[in-house]
Short mmCIF file of C-alpha atoms and ligand atoms in Angstrom, two decimals:
data_model
loop_
_atom_site.label_atom_id
_atom_site.label_comp_id
_atom_site.label_asym_id
_atom_site.label_seq_id
_atom_site.Cartn_x
_atom_site.Cartn_y
_atom_site.Cartn_z
CA MET E 1 -47.61 11.51 -52.51
CA SER E 2 -44.39 10.84 -50.53
CA SER E 3 -44.15 7.51 -48.92
CA THR E 4 -44.30 9.00 -45.38
CA GLU E 5 -47.63 10.52 -46.22
CA SER E 6 -49.33 7.10 -46.50
CA TRP E 7 -48.33 6.58 -42.86
CA ARG E 8 -50.01 8.49 -39.68
CA ALA E 9 -47.34 10.32 -37.81
CA GLU E 10 -48.02 8.42 -34.55
CA ASP E 11 -47.98 4.97 -36.26
CA LEU E 12 -44.80 5.77 -37.97
CA GLU E 13 -43.22 7.08 -34.65
CA SER E 14 -44.42 4.04 -32.84
CA MET E 15 -42.79 1.91 -35.47
CA LEU E 16 -39.55 3.58 -35.17
CA ARG E 17 -39.48 3.32 -31.30
CA PHE E 18 -40.22 -0.51 -31.87
CA ILE E 19 -37.29 -0.76 -34.18
CA ASP E 20 -35.02 1.19 -31.76
CA GLY E 21 -36.25 -1.17 -28.84
CA CYS E 22 -35.29 -4.29 -31.00
CA CYS E 23 -32.28 -3.48 -32.71
CA GLY E 24 -30.99 -0.05 -31.46
CA LEU E 25 -31.40 1.36 -34.93
CA SER E 26 -32.17 5.15 -34.65
CA ILE E 27 -33.58 6.30 -38.01
CA ARG E 28 -32.33 9.84 -38.98
CA ALA E 29 -34.93 12.37 -40.45
CA ASP E 30 -33.34 11.90 -43.89
CA GLN E 31 -33.91 8.19 -43.67
CA LEU E 32 -37.64 8.67 -42.69
CA SER E 33 -39.06 8.31 -46.32
CA SER E 34 -37.13 5.23 -47.46
CA THR E 35 -37.71 3.61 -43.78
CA ALA E 36 -41.56 4.27 -44.31
CA LYS E 37 -41.42 2.36 -47.75
CA VAL E 38 -39.46 -0.51 -46.16
CA LEU E 39 -42.14 -0.81 -43.39
CA ARG E 40 -44.87 -0.65 -45.97
CA ARG E 41 -43.48 -3.45 -48.04
CA ALA E 42 -43.12 -5.45 -44.85
CA MET E 43 -46.76 -4.75 -44.11
CA GLU E 44 -47.71 -6.02 -47.48
CA ARG E 45 -45.51 -9.01 -47.41
CA TRP E 46 -46.83 -10.21 -44.18
CA LYS E 47 -50.39 -9.25 -44.82
CA CYS E 48 -50.60 -7.04 -41.85
CA VAL E 49 -53.76 -4.94 -41.60
CA ASP E 50 -52.09 -2.43 -39.03
CA ILE E 51 -49.04 -1.70 -37.25
CA ASP E 52 -49.85 -4.01 -34.37
CA ALA E 53 -50.15 -6.85 -36.69
CA LEU E 54 -46.72 -5.89 -38.08
CA LYS E 55 -45.14 -5.69 -34.60
CA LYS E 56 -46.62 -8.95 -33.78
CA VAL E 57 -45.13 -10.71 -36.92
CA LEU E 58 -41.71 -9.01 -36.42
CA THR E 59 -41.66 -10.30 -32.70
CA GLN E 60 -42.89 -13.86 -33.60
CA ASN E 61 -41.33 -14.44 -36.95
CA PRO E 62 -37.60 -14.23 -36.84
CA GLU E 63 -37.51 -14.38 -40.72
CA ALA E 64 -39.58 -11.26 -40.74
CA MET E 65 -37.42 -9.36 -38.23
CA HIS E 66 -34.09 -10.52 -40.38
CA ALA E 67 -35.51 -9.27 -43.61
CA LEU E 68 -36.31 -5.99 -42.08
CA VAL E 69 -32.97 -5.41 -40.63
CA ASN E 70 -31.23 -6.27 -43.63
CA GLU E 71 -33.12 -3.54 -45.39
CA LEU E 72 -32.56 -0.96 -42.83
CA THR E 73 -28.78 -1.47 -42.39
CA VAL E 74 -26.19 -0.85 -44.79
CA GLY E 75 -23.42 -3.53 -44.72
CA GLU E 76 -20.68 -1.46 -46.44
CA THR E 77 -17.25 -2.67 -45.62
CA TYR E 78 -14.04 -3.49 -47.17
CA PHE E 79 -10.67 -4.93 -46.33
CA PHE E 80 -8.19 -2.91 -44.12
CA ARG E 81 -10.46 -0.16 -43.92
CA GLU E 82 -9.06 2.97 -42.44
CA PRO E 83 -5.40 1.74 -42.66
CA LYS E 84 -4.15 3.98 -39.71
CA HIS E 85 -6.06 1.83 -37.45
CA PHE E 86 -4.33 -1.29 -38.70
CA GLN E 87 -1.06 0.70 -38.32
CA PHE E 88 -2.08 1.30 -34.78
CA LEU E 89 -2.88 -2.37 -34.09
CA GLN E 90 0.42 -3.46 -35.69
CA GLN E 91 2.56 -1.03 -33.94
CA VAL E 92 0.89 -0.63 -30.39
CA VAL E 93 -2.27 -3.00 -29.65
CA LEU E 94 -0.95 -6.33 -30.79
CA PRO E 95 2.54 -6.45 -29.62
CA GLU E 96 1.55 -5.00 -26.29
CA THR E 97 -1.37 -7.38 -25.84
CA GLN E 98 1.14 -10.20 -26.67
CA GLN E 99 3.57 -8.92 -23.90
CA ARG E 100 0.83 -8.45 -21.38
CA LEU E 101 -0.62 -11.83 -21.87
CA GLN E 102 2.82 -13.63 -21.92
CA GLY E 103 1.48 -16.72 -23.55
CA SER E 104 -1.09 -17.36 -20.66
CA ARG E 105 -3.90 -17.65 -22.91
CA PRO E 106 -4.69 -16.88 -26.65
CA MET E 107 -5.42 -13.12 -27.66
CA HIS E 108 -9.16 -12.60 -27.98
CA ILE E 109 -10.34 -10.23 -30.71
CA TRP E 110 -13.88 -9.25 -31.60
CA SER E 111 -14.97 -7.61 -34.81
CA ALA E 112 -18.27 -6.30 -33.67
CA ALA E 113 -20.95 -5.46 -36.35
CA CYS E 114 -18.40 -7.05 -38.79
CA ALA E 115 -21.10 -7.04 -41.74
CA SER E 116 -19.78 -9.33 -44.42
CA GLY E 117 -16.45 -10.31 -42.65
CA GLU E 118 -13.86 -8.20 -44.42
CA GLU E 119 -12.80 -6.49 -41.22
CA ALA E 120 -12.54 -9.75 -39.20
CA TYR E 121 -10.36 -11.46 -41.90
CA SER E 122 -8.33 -8.31 -42.17
CA LEU E 123 -7.41 -8.76 -38.55
CA ALA E 124 -6.69 -12.44 -38.95
CA MET E 125 -4.48 -11.51 -41.81
CA LEU E 126 -2.46 -8.98 -39.72
CA CYS E 127 -2.17 -11.39 -36.87
CA ASP E 128 -0.77 -13.92 -39.26
CA ARG E 129 1.68 -11.27 -40.85
CA LEU E 130 2.97 -10.50 -37.27
CA GLY E 131 3.31 -14.28 -36.35
CA TYR E 132 0.52 -14.25 -33.88
CA ALA E 133 -1.90 -16.38 -35.69
CA GLY E 134 -1.69 -19.58 -33.87
CA TRP E 135 -2.17 -17.61 -30.57
CA THR E 136 -5.21 -15.53 -31.59
CA ARG E 137 -8.99 -16.26 -31.39
CA ILE E 138 -11.28 -13.98 -33.50
CA VAL E 139 -14.95 -13.67 -33.60
CA GLY E 140 -17.11 -11.68 -36.02
CA THR E 141 -20.53 -10.81 -35.10
CA ASP E 142 -23.33 -9.15 -36.93
CA ILE E 143 -27.07 -8.69 -36.75
CA SER E 144 -27.74 -9.62 -40.41
CA HIS E 145 -27.88 -13.04 -41.13
CA ALA E 146 -27.52 -12.43 -44.87
CA ALA E 147 -23.98 -10.58 -44.12
CA LEU E 148 -23.01 -13.52 -41.84
CA VAL E 149 -23.71 -16.09 -44.65
CA LYS E 150 -21.47 -14.14 -46.87
CA ALA E 151 -18.71 -13.72 -44.22
CA ARG E 152 -18.71 -17.52 -43.60
CA GLN E 153 -18.35 -17.93 -47.51
CA GLY E 154 -15.40 -15.69 -47.50
CA SER E 155 -15.50 -14.87 -51.26
CA TYR E 156 -15.11 -11.37 -52.28
CA ARG E 157 -15.00 -9.01 -55.43
CA ASN E 158 -12.57 -6.30 -56.29
CA TRP E 159 -14.57 -3.81 -54.70
CA SER E 160 -13.92 -5.23 -51.17
CA PHE E 161 -10.20 -4.38 -51.72
CA ARG E 162 -9.95 -0.56 -52.10
CA GLY E 163 -6.77 1.35 -51.91
CA ASN E 164 -3.90 -0.91 -51.35
CA ALA E 165 -6.01 -3.41 -49.62
CA LEU E 166 -5.59 -6.19 -52.13
CA GLN E 167 -1.70 -5.89 -51.85
CA GLN E 168 -1.94 -6.66 -48.22
CA ALA E 169 -4.46 -9.48 -48.45
CA ALA E 170 -3.08 -11.03 -51.61
CA PRO E 171 -0.90 -13.66 -49.65
CA TYR E 172 -4.22 -14.88 -48.02
CA LEU E 173 -6.56 -15.18 -51.14
CA ASN E 174 -7.23 -17.70 -53.66
CA PRO E 175 -8.31 -15.85 -57.03
CA HIS E 176 -11.44 -17.54 -58.91
CA GLY E 177 -12.25 -15.49 -62.05
CA GLU E 178 -13.56 -12.20 -60.79
CA GLN E 179 -13.69 -13.38 -57.10
CA PHE E 180 -11.20 -13.85 -54.31
CA THR E 181 -11.67 -16.49 -51.66
CA VAL E 182 -9.93 -16.16 -48.47
CA ARG E 183 -7.75 -19.16 -47.83
CA GLU E 184 -8.74 -21.72 -45.45
CA GLU E 185 -6.04 -21.17 -42.99
CA ILE E 186 -7.49 -17.57 -42.36
CA ARG E 187 -11.13 -18.45 -42.51
CA ARG E 188 -10.49 -21.41 -39.86
CA ARG E 189 -9.18 -18.62 -37.44
CA VAL E 190 -12.44 -16.64 -37.61
CA ASN E 191 -15.61 -17.70 -36.10
CA PHE E 192 -18.73 -15.79 -37.30
CA ARG E 193 -21.94 -15.54 -35.00
CA TYR E 194 -25.22 -13.56 -34.80
CA LEU E 195 -25.33 -10.88 -32.10
CA ASN E 196 -27.60 -7.87 -31.73
CA LEU E 197 -25.44 -5.18 -30.12
CA ALA E 198 -28.55 -3.37 -28.74
CA ALA E 199 -30.30 -6.29 -27.26
CA ASP E 200 -27.95 -8.97 -26.30
CA TYR E 201 -25.68 -8.97 -23.24
CA TYR E 202 -22.14 -9.65 -24.54
CA PRO E 203 -20.20 -11.08 -21.70
CA ALA E 204 -22.92 -13.98 -21.86
CA ALA E 205 -23.25 -14.01 -25.64
CA LEU E 206 -19.46 -14.28 -26.10
CA GLY E 207 -18.97 -16.74 -23.37
CA ASP E 208 -15.75 -18.48 -24.41
CA MET E 209 -14.18 -15.22 -25.86
CA ILE E 210 -14.35 -13.23 -22.58
CA PRO E 211 -12.14 -11.30 -21.59
CA LEU E 212 -11.47 -9.65 -24.72
CA ASP E 213 -8.14 -7.97 -25.53
CA LEU E 214 -9.51 -6.03 -28.59
CA ILE E 215 -12.79 -5.01 -29.69
CA VAL E 216 -12.91 -3.50 -33.22
CA CYS E 217 -16.48 -1.87 -33.57
CA ARG E 218 -16.51 0.64 -36.40
CA ASN E 219 -19.34 2.29 -38.28
CA VAL E 220 -22.17 1.06 -36.55
CA PHE E 221 -22.39 3.49 -33.47
CA ILE E 222 -23.40 6.07 -36.23
CA TYR E 223 -26.79 4.26 -36.66
CA PHE E 224 -27.52 4.12 -32.77
CA SER E 225 -29.67 6.25 -30.57
CA THR E 226 -27.75 8.04 -27.76
CA ASP E 227 -29.17 5.42 -25.21
CA THR E 228 -28.13 2.63 -27.28
CA ILE E 229 -24.32 4.03 -27.78
CA ALA E 230 -24.26 4.41 -23.89
CA THR E 231 -25.33 0.80 -23.43
CA VAL E 232 -23.20 -0.66 -26.11
CA ALA E 233 -20.16 1.18 -24.93
CA ARG E 234 -20.76 0.03 -21.11
CA ASN E 235 -21.38 -3.48 -22.22
CA MET E 236 -18.36 -3.44 -24.30
CA PHE E 237 -16.33 -2.15 -21.25
CA ALA E 238 -17.60 -5.08 -19.23
CA CYS E 239 -16.10 -7.63 -21.98
CA LEU E 240 -12.63 -6.06 -21.89
CA ASP E 241 -9.66 -7.37 -20.03
CA GLU E 242 -7.68 -4.85 -18.09
CA GLY E 243 -5.55 -3.31 -20.64
CA GLY E 244 -7.91 -4.22 -23.47
CA TRP E 245 -8.63 -1.90 -26.34
CA LEU E 246 -11.73 -0.61 -28.23
CA ILE E 247 -11.39 0.79 -31.61
CA THR E 248 -14.14 2.69 -33.32
CA ALA E 249 -14.23 4.31 -36.66
CA SER E 250 -13.26 8.02 -37.02
CA ALA E 251 -16.74 8.79 -38.13
CA ASP E 252 -18.33 7.37 -35.03
CA PRO E 253 -19.42 9.47 -32.17
CA SER E 254 -16.95 9.90 -29.23
CA LEU E 255 -17.50 7.36 -26.50
CA ALA E 256 -15.18 9.47 -24.04
CA ASP E 257 -17.90 10.30 -21.54
CA LEU E 258 -19.82 6.86 -21.99
CA GLY E 259 -17.74 4.52 -19.83
CA PRO E 260 -14.73 4.71 -17.61
CA TYR E 261 -12.43 4.36 -20.66
CA GLN E 262 -9.01 5.87 -20.92
CA VAL E 263 -8.94 7.81 -24.09
CA GLU E 264 -5.77 7.53 -26.13
CA SER E 265 -5.56 10.35 -28.69
CA THR E 266 -2.79 9.46 -31.15
CA GLU E 267 -1.78 10.70 -34.63
CA LEU E 268 -3.41 7.56 -35.94
CA GLY E 269 -6.73 8.19 -34.28
CA VAL E 270 -8.46 8.12 -30.96
CA PHE E 271 -8.84 4.94 -29.14
CA TYR E 272 -10.35 3.69 -25.94
CA ARG E 273 -8.83 1.37 -23.43
CA LYS E 274 -9.74 -0.21 -20.24
CA THR E 275 -7.20 0.77 -17.86
CA GLY E 276 -4.97 -1.32 -15.55
CA ALA E 277 -1.76 -3.27 -15.81
CA GLY E 278 -0.45 -3.37 -19.45
CA SER E 279 -1.10 0.23 -20.48
CA PRO E 280 1.68 1.45 -22.78
CA ASP E 281 3.77 3.01 -19.88
CA GLY E 282 2.80 0.34 -17.46
CA THR E 283 0.86 2.73 -15.28
CA SER E 284 -2.90 3.24 -14.84
CA ARG E 285 -3.85 6.65 -15.81
CA ALA E 286 -7.56 6.35 -15.06
CA PRO E 287 -9.10 4.96 -11.80
CA GLN E 288 -9.08 1.26 -12.01
CA VAL E 289 -12.40 -0.56 -11.77
CA ALA E 290 -11.76 -3.40 -9.68
CA ALA E 291 -13.86 -6.67 -10.31
CA GLY E 292 -17.05 -6.43 -8.06
CA ASP E 293 -16.52 -2.88 -6.94
CA LYS E 294 -19.49 -0.45 -6.64
CA THR E 295 -19.12 0.84 -10.14
CA GLN E 296 -19.32 -2.30 -11.73
CA ARG E 297 -22.26 -3.37 -9.34
CA ALA E 298 -24.05 -0.36 -10.41
CA GLU E 299 -23.87 -1.61 -14.04
CA TYR E 300 -25.17 -4.92 -13.09
CA ALA E 301 -28.22 -3.22 -11.48
CA ALA E 302 -29.70 -2.87 -14.83
CA LEU E 303 -29.50 -6.44 -15.97
CA PRO E 304 -32.04 -8.96 -15.86
CA GLU E 305 -31.76 -11.25 -12.77
CA ALA E 306 -30.91 -14.15 -14.90
CA LEU E 307 -27.79 -12.55 -16.09
CA LEU E 308 -26.24 -11.38 -12.70
CA PRO E 309 -23.29 -13.17 -11.62
CA THR E 310 -23.90 -15.71 -9.00
CA SER E 311 -22.00 -15.97 -5.66
CA ARG E 312 -22.31 -19.83 -5.47
CA ALA E 313 -19.47 -21.64 -3.87
CA GLU E 314 -17.04 -23.64 -5.94
CA PRO E 315 -18.31 -27.13 -6.74
CA THR E 316 -17.40 -29.68 -3.99
CA PRO E 317 -14.72 -32.23 -4.84
CA SER E 318 -17.34 -34.92 -5.31
CA GLU E 319 -18.97 -32.85 -7.76
CA ILE E 320 -15.89 -32.54 -9.84
CA LEU E 321 -15.24 -36.20 -9.94
CA ARG E 322 -12.45 -37.61 -12.10
CA PRO E 323 -11.49 -35.77 -15.35
CA ALA E 324 -12.36 -37.56 -18.41
CA ALA E 325 -10.63 -37.80 -21.69
CA ALA E 326 -11.91 -35.17 -24.03
CA ALA E 327 -15.47 -36.34 -24.91
CA PRO E 328 -17.19 -34.81 -27.90
CA SER E 329 -20.13 -32.44 -27.20
CA VAL E 330 -23.31 -34.62 -26.70
CA THR E 331 -25.23 -32.44 -29.28
CA GLY E 332 -22.42 -31.88 -31.74
CA LEU E 333 -22.32 -28.12 -31.35
CA PRO E 334 -18.84 -26.64 -30.66
CA ARG E 335 -18.10 -26.87 -26.92
CA GLU E 336 -18.39 -23.51 -25.33
CA GLY E 337 -15.77 -22.54 -22.66
CA ALA E 338 -16.97 -22.20 -19.19
CA GLU E 339 -19.66 -19.63 -19.77
CA THR E 340 -20.69 -18.60 -16.20
CA SER E 341 -21.17 -15.32 -14.34
CA PRO E 342 -21.35 -13.02 -17.27
CA GLY E 343 -19.56 -9.66 -16.67
CA LEU E 344 -16.82 -10.78 -14.13
CA PRO E 345 -14.04 -12.83 -15.46
CA MET E 346 -14.26 -16.21 -13.67
CA SER E 347 -11.48 -17.37 -11.33
CA PRO E 348 -8.89 -19.69 -13.08
CA ARG E 349 -9.58 -22.11 -10.23
CA ARG E 350 -13.39 -21.98 -10.68
CA ALA E 351 -13.17 -22.26 -14.44
CA GLU E 352 -10.91 -25.31 -14.17
CA SER E 353 -13.46 -26.92 -11.75
CA ILE E 354 -16.23 -26.50 -14.12
CA ARG E 355 -14.33 -27.78 -17.02
CA GLN E 356 -13.37 -30.92 -15.07
CA ALA E 357 -17.12 -31.48 -13.86
CA VAL E 358 -18.33 -30.99 -17.54
CA ALA E 359 -15.98 -33.64 -18.74
CA ALA E 360 -17.08 -36.02 -16.14
CA ALA E 361 -20.67 -35.45 -16.87
CA GLU E 362 -19.94 -35.89 -20.42
CA LEU E 363 -18.37 -39.19 -19.66
CA ALA E 364 -21.30 -40.18 -17.54
CA TYR E 365 -23.75 -39.13 -20.19
CA HIS E 366 -21.81 -41.28 -22.73
CA ASN E 367 -22.24 -44.26 -20.41
CA GLU E 368 -25.87 -43.34 -20.18
CA ASP E 369 -25.55 -42.92 -16.46
CA TRP E 370 -28.25 -40.30 -16.37
CA ALA E 371 -28.41 -39.85 -12.53
CA ARG E 372 -24.71 -39.23 -12.27
CA THR E 373 -24.85 -36.54 -15.23
CA VAL E 374 -27.62 -34.87 -13.45
CA ALA E 375 -25.90 -35.03 -10.08
CA VAL E 376 -22.50 -33.57 -11.55
CA THR E 377 -24.11 -30.75 -13.32
CA GLU E 378 -27.12 -29.72 -10.96
CA THR E 379 -25.27 -26.88 -9.20
CA ILE E 380 -23.28 -25.55 -12.28
CA ARG E 381 -26.05 -24.96 -14.80
CA ASP E 382 -24.73 -21.32 -15.33
CA ASP E 383 -22.24 -23.13 -17.59
CA LEU E 384 -24.02 -23.87 -20.94
CA ALA E 385 -22.29 -27.20 -21.61
CA ALA E 386 -23.44 -28.41 -18.08
CA CYS E 387 -26.77 -27.09 -18.33
CA VAL E 388 -27.62 -28.85 -21.71
CA LEU E 389 -26.06 -32.10 -20.21
CA ASN E 390 -28.20 -31.70 -17.13
CA LEU E 391 -31.35 -31.11 -19.12
CA GLN E 392 -30.69 -33.94 -21.62
CA ALA E 393 -30.17 -36.48 -18.66
CA LYS E 394 -33.15 -35.30 -16.61
CA ALA E 395 -35.33 -35.62 -19.64
CA ARG E 396 -34.33 -39.43 -19.82
CA LEU E 397 -35.12 -39.60 -16.05
CA ASP E 398 -38.13 -37.59 -15.68
CA ALA E 399 -39.38 -35.79 -18.69
CA ALA E 400 -41.84 -33.76 -16.70
CA ALA E 401 -39.31 -32.23 -14.49
CA ALA E 402 -37.04 -31.38 -17.26
CA LEU E 403 -39.81 -29.60 -19.00
CA ALA E 404 -40.42 -27.61 -15.83
CA GLN E 405 -36.87 -26.88 -15.52
CA PHE E 406 -36.47 -25.52 -18.98
CA PRO E 407 -37.92 -22.02 -18.78
CA GLN E 408 -35.48 -21.16 -15.93
CA ASP E 409 -32.45 -22.50 -17.60
CA LEU E 410 -33.59 -20.77 -20.85
CA ALA E 411 -33.68 -17.53 -19.05
CA ARG E 412 -30.02 -18.04 -18.00
CA HIS E 413 -28.85 -19.01 -21.61
CA SER E 414 -31.44 -17.17 -23.71
CA LEU E 415 -29.01 -16.94 -26.66
CA SER E 416 -28.25 -20.62 -26.83
CA PRO E 417 -29.95 -22.15 -29.98
CA GLU E 418 -29.03 -25.51 -28.58
CA LEU E 419 -31.38 -24.92 -25.59
CA HIS E 420 -34.26 -23.91 -27.67
CA TYR E 421 -34.02 -26.70 -29.83
CA LEU E 422 -33.72 -29.27 -27.01
CA TYR E 423 -36.77 -27.54 -25.48
CA ALA E 424 -38.56 -27.89 -28.64
CA LEU E 425 -37.96 -31.59 -28.86
CA LEU E 426 -39.13 -32.12 -25.41
CA LEU E 427 -42.32 -29.97 -26.05
CA LEU E 428 -43.04 -32.03 -29.24
CA ASP E 429 -42.74 -35.46 -27.23
CA THR E 430 -45.57 -34.12 -25.04
CA GLY E 431 -47.69 -32.97 -27.95
CA ARG E 432 -47.21 -29.26 -27.39
CA ILE E 433 -46.68 -28.55 -31.04
CA ASP E 434 -47.36 -25.03 -31.21
CA GLU E 435 -44.88 -24.15 -28.31
CA ALA E 436 -42.35 -26.57 -29.89
CA TYR E 437 -42.64 -24.57 -33.11
CA LYS E 438 -41.85 -21.23 -31.43
CA SER E 439 -39.02 -22.60 -29.64
CA VAL E 440 -37.29 -24.11 -32.79
CA GLN E 441 -37.98 -20.94 -34.40
CA ARG E 442 -36.03 -19.27 -31.75
CA ALA E 443 -33.26 -21.66 -32.24
CA VAL E 444 -33.17 -20.73 -36.01
CA PHE E 445 -33.50 -17.09 -35.17
CA LEU E 446 -30.28 -17.36 -32.95
CA ASP E 447 -28.39 -19.22 -35.46
CA ARG E 448 -29.69 -19.64 -38.98
CA SER E 449 -26.81 -21.76 -40.14
CA LEU E 450 -27.84 -24.94 -38.09
CA ALA E 451 -29.49 -27.30 -40.47
CA VAL E 452 -31.20 -29.69 -37.96
CA PRO E 453 -33.61 -27.07 -36.44
CA HIS E 454 -34.52 -26.24 -40.22
CA PHE E 455 -35.21 -29.81 -40.63
CA LEU E 456 -37.44 -29.92 -37.55
CA LEU E 457 -39.29 -26.99 -38.44
CA GLY E 458 -40.08 -28.87 -41.68
CA SER E 459 -41.33 -31.77 -39.83
CA ILE E 460 -43.63 -29.65 -37.79
CA GLN E 461 -45.07 -27.68 -40.68
CA GLN E 462 -45.54 -30.98 -42.29
CA GLN E 463 -47.33 -32.24 -39.45
CA ARG E 464 -49.46 -29.26 -39.41
CA GLY E 465 -50.41 -29.61 -43.15
CA GLN E 466 -48.43 -26.50 -44.12
CA LEU E 467 -46.63 -28.11 -47.04
CA GLU E 468 -45.28 -25.05 -48.77
CA SER E 469 -43.61 -23.87 -45.51
CA ALA E 470 -42.51 -27.45 -44.81
CA TRP E 471 -40.87 -27.71 -48.31
CA ARG E 472 -39.04 -24.45 -47.72
CA HIS E 473 -37.77 -25.61 -44.35
CA TYR E 474 -36.48 -29.03 -45.73
CA ARG E 475 -34.59 -26.93 -48.63
CA ASN E 476 -33.05 -24.77 -46.17
CA ALA E 477 -31.81 -27.83 -44.20
CA ARG E 478 -30.61 -29.39 -47.55
CA ASP E 479 -28.82 -26.30 -48.62
CA LEU E 480 -26.99 -25.65 -45.21
CA CYS E 481 -25.78 -29.22 -45.21
CA ALA E 482 -24.62 -29.00 -48.74
CA ALA E 483 -21.95 -26.29 -47.60
CA LEU E 484 -20.46 -29.13 -45.32
CA PRO E 485 -18.24 -32.05 -46.16
CA ALA E 486 -20.38 -34.91 -46.81
CA GLY E 487 -19.18 -36.96 -43.96
CA ALA E 488 -19.28 -34.22 -41.54
CA ALA E 489 -21.28 -34.64 -38.44
CA VAL E 490 -24.04 -32.09 -38.42
CA PRO E 491 -24.28 -29.85 -35.22
CA LEU E 492 -27.44 -31.05 -33.25
CA GLY E 493 -27.60 -34.03 -35.51
CA GLU E 494 -26.62 -36.77 -32.68
CA GLY E 495 -23.90 -38.02 -34.97
CA GLY E 496 -25.83 -37.82 -38.24
CA THR E 497 -23.80 -36.69 -41.39
CA ALA E 498 -24.45 -33.88 -43.76
CA SER E 499 -24.99 -36.17 -46.47
CA GLU E 500 -27.55 -38.28 -44.54
CA LEU E 501 -29.47 -35.22 -43.65
CA ILE E 502 -29.35 -33.91 -47.35
CA ALA E 503 -30.74 -37.21 -48.35
CA ALA E 504 -33.48 -37.18 -45.79
CA ALA E 505 -34.40 -33.57 -46.53
CA GLN E 506 -34.62 -34.43 -50.38
CA GLU E 507 -36.68 -37.38 -49.84
CA ARG E 508 -39.26 -35.20 -47.71
CA MET E 509 -39.24 -32.64 -50.25
CA ASN E 510 -39.79 -35.08 -53.22
CA ARG E 511 -42.73 -36.67 -51.02
CA ILE E 512 -44.27 -33.30 -50.76
CA GLY E 513 -44.18 -32.91 -54.49
CA THR E 514 -42.26 -30.81 -56.73
CA GLY E 515 -45.42 -28.77 -57.56
CA VAL E 516 -45.10 -27.18 -54.15
CA LYS E 517 -42.50 -24.52 -53.71
C1 SAM X 1 -21.42 -0.06 -42.20
S1 SAM X 1 -21.32 -1.87 -41.65
C2 SAM X 1 -19.84 -1.81 -40.64
C3 SAM X 1 -18.83 -2.89 -40.98
C4 SAM X 1 -17.45 -2.82 -40.62
N1 SAM X 1 -17.46 -2.74 -39.08
C5 SAM X 1 -16.74 -1.80 -41.13
O1 SAM X 1 -16.55 -0.73 -40.34
O2 SAM X 1 -16.33 -1.80 -42.18
C6 SAM X 1 -22.50 -1.73 -40.19
C7 SAM X 1 -23.02 -3.05 -39.75
O3 SAM X 1 -23.64 -2.95 -38.57
C8 SAM X 1 -24.62 -3.87 -38.43
N2 SAM X 1 -25.62 -3.78 -37.34
C9 SAM X 1 -26.50 -2.61 -37.29
N3 SAM X 1 -27.21 -2.68 -36.22
C10 SAM X 1 -26.70 -3.69 -35.41
C11 SAM X 1 -26.84 -4.34 -34.23
N4 SAM X 1 -27.88 -3.77 -33.54
N5 SAM X 1 -26.23 -5.21 -33.74
C12 SAM X 1 -25.21 -5.83 -34.55
N6 SAM X 1 -24.86 -5.23 -35.72
C13 SAM X 1 -25.68 -4.14 -36.07
C14 SAM X 1 -25.23 -3.93 -39.83
O4 SAM X 1 -26.02 -5.23 -39.97
C15 SAM X 1 -23.98 -3.76 -40.68
O5 SAM X 1 -23.43 -5.01 -41.15
#
């Protein structure tokens, strides 16, 4: 009996629609049998009696969804894949972008669906070789947490360096036995994040990287349904600066009709570009989409209300207050740039106003002046850092008001693990333990690398008497901290260091007992 035969056709179809809806993956006819097996295994693993139970588990349990995505996607990749693309980047895209930006800001590059990171590191190496390294910011994203963990480790075997890739990468690698580790100076230049291309709205999710000058998104469009391809192409267009480039793989479907891209057909491949100032001949060959014109508005029409750009006025001078010395982020997570009004690049004046207001709020928070922190940030909660400060200060003044405000602010910043974590803390304070558990699970789902939410999951499970699960969460927290320098402050840890959290997690694991694993 083939594995698809154990499925009722309508159940399998319903599961495939569900998967497409969650992560855009379109299962081809030749993948049906293997997909059916993967789904059957998932049902057994999560003890689901029917597909509704499986859908429920996949919706509510991030671990289950991660495992499924990992099994359904192929993370095949290697350094300097499609060398012609790197030639085109070297000869045209990078020098021209440098010229267009004229040092006004760093060049922003996104390796989308980067798998285990080889593509993002290749881009960093190329930028370094061309002398642009110090003036470049690179982000690599993927839906697979397992791939992101490997990407952050930056260690690869020979197989990741096919063709003459090893020759190009060698100056940036440290060999260890059969492995090569990407050198620290390159690893530091690339930031890896979780991002679901089919479900997330990137201008918001990539906040500080917008506008982008280059998106490299290769060998993933092939997995997507036609609808998802169109959505992804449109979202990417919204992320690009005028003159920015989108590079897809030669095996990917054409995007020519899916966005107002200018198509550049060259002997090195077909590339897409958002037209405007900065095109190779200095002219705009395709109609320009001015910010806020009808075409762009039509794109917004399909977005949830919470993601629509606001038309609020600039903060008043009294809101901006005096600029403070660079204060650390209150929660210890890296500070986002001004992340407001997804889709339309913010005016430099407004971005600067918000930056100053956030700095003033950080100072007020540091001085435990909760009322002032709330006042300064109240009208700029579209900015993630302002929103976090606002909610934290409000929680000190009036926990019920902060609790009531959270759902609205989470809708604005639904991809912020920090906000979900803070909401969980507040829910716990008021005894809403089940809701707190779900909220902290969301934080972990959004960023598995954060040790503190894992620790909190451990505490909650311990309180609920779920000792096995608690032990695993503590172990995750411990292992994640072990990857950090001992004295490093742990993100979300309110100043606590990695070694302190390791000791706390280990102590709890010991208390639960070594018999429980
Ligand atoms: C074949 S790899 C491509 C790696 C690299 N871009 C390259 O061309 O070498 C495809 C990657 O797409 C990722 N992926 C699949 N669906 C995705 C989605 N909805 N959002 C983000 N990444 C996705 C998979 O996890 C996998 O790592």
